Amino acid sequence: QVQLVESGGGLVQAGGSLRLSCAGSGRTFSSYAMGWFRQAPGKEREFVVSISASGGSTYYADSVKGRFTISRDNAKKMVYLQMNSLKTEDTAVYYCAAGALATMTPGGINYWGKGTLVTVSS
């Protein structure tokens, strides 16, 4: 069993930065690929970024490449999402996710966090 708790969301102006954190629990945390999804009002949940269990491979949605960076610290059971050059279209609830594969889809997720809201104002 893995539990995930996100933090770090908030209100930021366009062009600004935020760092999201995801605290994991459970002895098997380090065996899971980790990722972030987001869901904007009225839209489906979409993949943002993921990292393999070892941290050696990362995958990014085209919309965030060059602006977002994912990292993980297995010793601390933490995953981070550094978001720079934020745009209004990045406004969404961001969910931390754990799955067997780093190439994540919503249907392939084993565990979800409850989400943290990121609001980017113009």
GROMACS .gro file of C-alpha atoms in nm:
model
  122
    1GLN     CA    1   0.000   0.000   0.000
    2VAL     CA    2   0.128   0.346  -0.092
    3GLN     CA    3  -0.026   0.671   0.026
    4LEU     CA    4   0.050   0.998  -0.148
    5VAL     CA    5   0.004   1.350  -0.012
    6GLU     CA    6   0.064   1.655  -0.229
    7SER     CA    7   0.159   2.001  -0.112
    8GLY     CA    8   0.289   2.327  -0.253
    9GLY     CA    9  -0.002   2.443  -0.464
   10GLY     CA   10  -0.125   2.798  -0.455
   11LEU     CA   11  -0.179   3.118  -0.649
   12VAL     CA   12   0.098   3.252  -0.868
   13GLN     CA   13   0.122   3.509  -1.144
   14ALA     CA   14   0.193   3.408  -1.500
   15GLY     CA   15   0.566   3.372  -1.551
   16GLY     CA   16   0.620   3.272  -1.191
   17SER     CA   17   0.731   2.945  -1.035
   18LEU     CA   18   0.598   2.688  -0.791
   19ARG     CA   19   0.736   2.369  -0.649
   20LEU     CA   20   0.500   2.085  -0.574
   21SER     CA   21   0.591   1.807  -0.337
   22CYS     CA   22   0.447   1.460  -0.301
   23ALA     CA   23   0.514   1.269   0.020
   24GLY     CA   24   0.485   0.895  -0.012
   25SER     CA   25   0.452   0.621   0.244
   26GLY     CA   26   0.489   0.246   0.233
   27ARG     CA   27   0.783   0.015   0.197
   28THR     CA   28   0.732  -0.028  -0.178
   29PHE     CA   29   0.748   0.342  -0.268
   30SER     CA   30   1.085   0.312  -0.439
   31SER     CA   31   0.960   0.033  -0.664
   32TYR     CA   32   0.700   0.252  -0.832
   33ALA     CA   33   0.730   0.495  -1.115
   34MET     CA   34   0.594   0.830  -1.003
   35GLY     CA   35   0.421   1.101  -1.194
   36TRP     CA   36   0.201   1.406  -1.196
   37PHE     CA   37  -0.130   1.447  -1.369
   38ARG     CA   38  -0.353   1.753  -1.376
   39GLN     CA   39  -0.718   1.827  -1.424
   40ALA     CA   40  -0.851   2.167  -1.520
   41PRO     CA   41  -1.216   2.261  -1.464
   42GLY     CA   42  -1.438   2.092  -1.722
   43LYS     CA   43  -1.152   1.890  -1.868
   44GLU     CA   44  -1.026   1.537  -1.838
   45ARG     CA   45  -0.731   1.445  -1.624
   46GLU     CA   46  -0.413   1.462  -1.830
   47PHE     CA   47  -0.059   1.337  -1.798
   48VAL     CA   48   0.203   1.598  -1.712
   49VAL     CA   49   0.529   1.425  -1.626
   50SER     CA   50   0.668   1.100  -1.487
   51ILE     CA   51   0.988   0.950  -1.356
   52SER     CA   52   1.099   0.589  -1.340
   53ALA     CA   53   1.143   0.404  -1.012
   54SER     CA   54   1.519   0.456  -1.018
   55GLY     CA   55   1.489   0.816  -1.135
   56GLY     CA   56   1.691   0.739  -1.446
   57SER     CA   57   1.418   0.813  -1.699
   58THR     CA   58   1.171   1.099  -1.723
   59TYR     CA   59   0.883   1.171  -1.956
   60TYR     CA   60   0.717   1.505  -2.017
   61ALA     CA   61   0.402   1.620  -2.189
   62ASP     CA   62   0.486   1.849  -2.478
   63SER     CA   63   0.297   2.133  -2.311
   64VAL     CA   64   0.539   2.145  -2.017
   65LYS     CA   65   0.873   2.047  -2.172
   66GLY     CA   66   1.143   2.295  -2.087
   67ARG     CA   67   0.935   2.450  -1.809
   68PHE     CA   68   0.866   2.168  -1.560
   69THR     CA   69   1.114   1.934  -1.396
   70ILE     CA   70   1.036   1.620  -1.200
   71SER     CA   71   1.269   1.465  -0.944
   72ARG     CA   72   1.248   1.208  -0.670
   73ASP     CA   73   1.428   1.116  -0.350
   74ASN     CA   74   1.360   0.754  -0.269
   75ALA     CA   75   1.535   0.773   0.067
   76LYS     CA   76   1.288   1.042   0.174
   77LYS     CA   77   0.998   0.893  -0.024
   78MET     CA   78   0.943   1.227  -0.195
   79VAL     CA   79   0.866   1.340  -0.547
   80TYR     CA   80   0.898   1.700  -0.660
   81LEU     CA   81   0.765   1.900  -0.949
   82GLN     CA   82   0.943   2.227  -1.020
   83MET     CA   83   0.723   2.445  -1.237
   84ASN     CA   84   0.874   2.751  -1.402
   85SER     CA   85   0.742   3.004  -1.652
   86LEU     CA   86   0.388   2.920  -1.550
   87LYS     CA   87   0.104   3.002  -1.785
   88THR     CA   88  -0.263   3.059  -1.714
   89GLU     CA   89  -0.336   2.733  -1.895
   90ASP     CA   90  -0.137   2.548  -1.628
   91THR     CA   91  -0.418   2.620  -1.383
   92ALA     CA   92  -0.548   2.286  -1.257
   93VAL     CA   93  -0.559   2.045  -0.968
   94TYR     CA   94  -0.230   1.854  -0.974
   95TYR     CA   95  -0.232   1.491  -0.868
   96CYS     CA   96   0.061   1.278  -0.764
   97ALA     CA   97   0.047   0.923  -0.898
   98ALA     CA   98   0.228   0.594  -0.854
   99GLY     CA   99   0.228   0.323  -1.116
  100ALA     CA  100   0.414   0.022  -1.244
  101LEU     CA  101   0.531   0.190  -1.563
  102ALA     CA  102   0.692   0.529  -1.615
  103THR     CA  103   0.498   0.565  -1.940
  104MET     CA  104   0.185   0.655  -1.751
  105THR     CA  105  -0.179   0.663  -1.845
  106PRO     CA  106  -0.464   0.734  -1.604
  107GLY     CA  107  -0.585   0.374  -1.633
  108GLY     CA  108  -0.246   0.238  -1.535
  109ILE     CA  109  -0.212   0.417  -1.202
  110ASN     CA  110  -0.205   0.214  -0.884
  111TYR     CA  111  -0.226   0.500  -0.635
  112TRP     CA  112  -0.342   0.860  -0.649
  113GLY     CA  113  -0.299   1.151  -0.415
  114LYS     CA  114  -0.592   1.382  -0.341
  115GLY     CA  115  -0.449   1.670  -0.538
  116THR     CA  116  -0.330   2.024  -0.485
  117LEU     CA  117  -0.469   2.328  -0.664
  118VAL     CA  118  -0.245   2.546  -0.876
  119THR     CA  119  -0.392   2.874  -0.997
  120VAL     CA  120  -0.197   3.090  -1.240
  121SER     CA  121  -0.329   3.443  -1.280
  122SER     CA  122  -0.268   3.673  -1.575
   0.00000   0.00000   0.00000
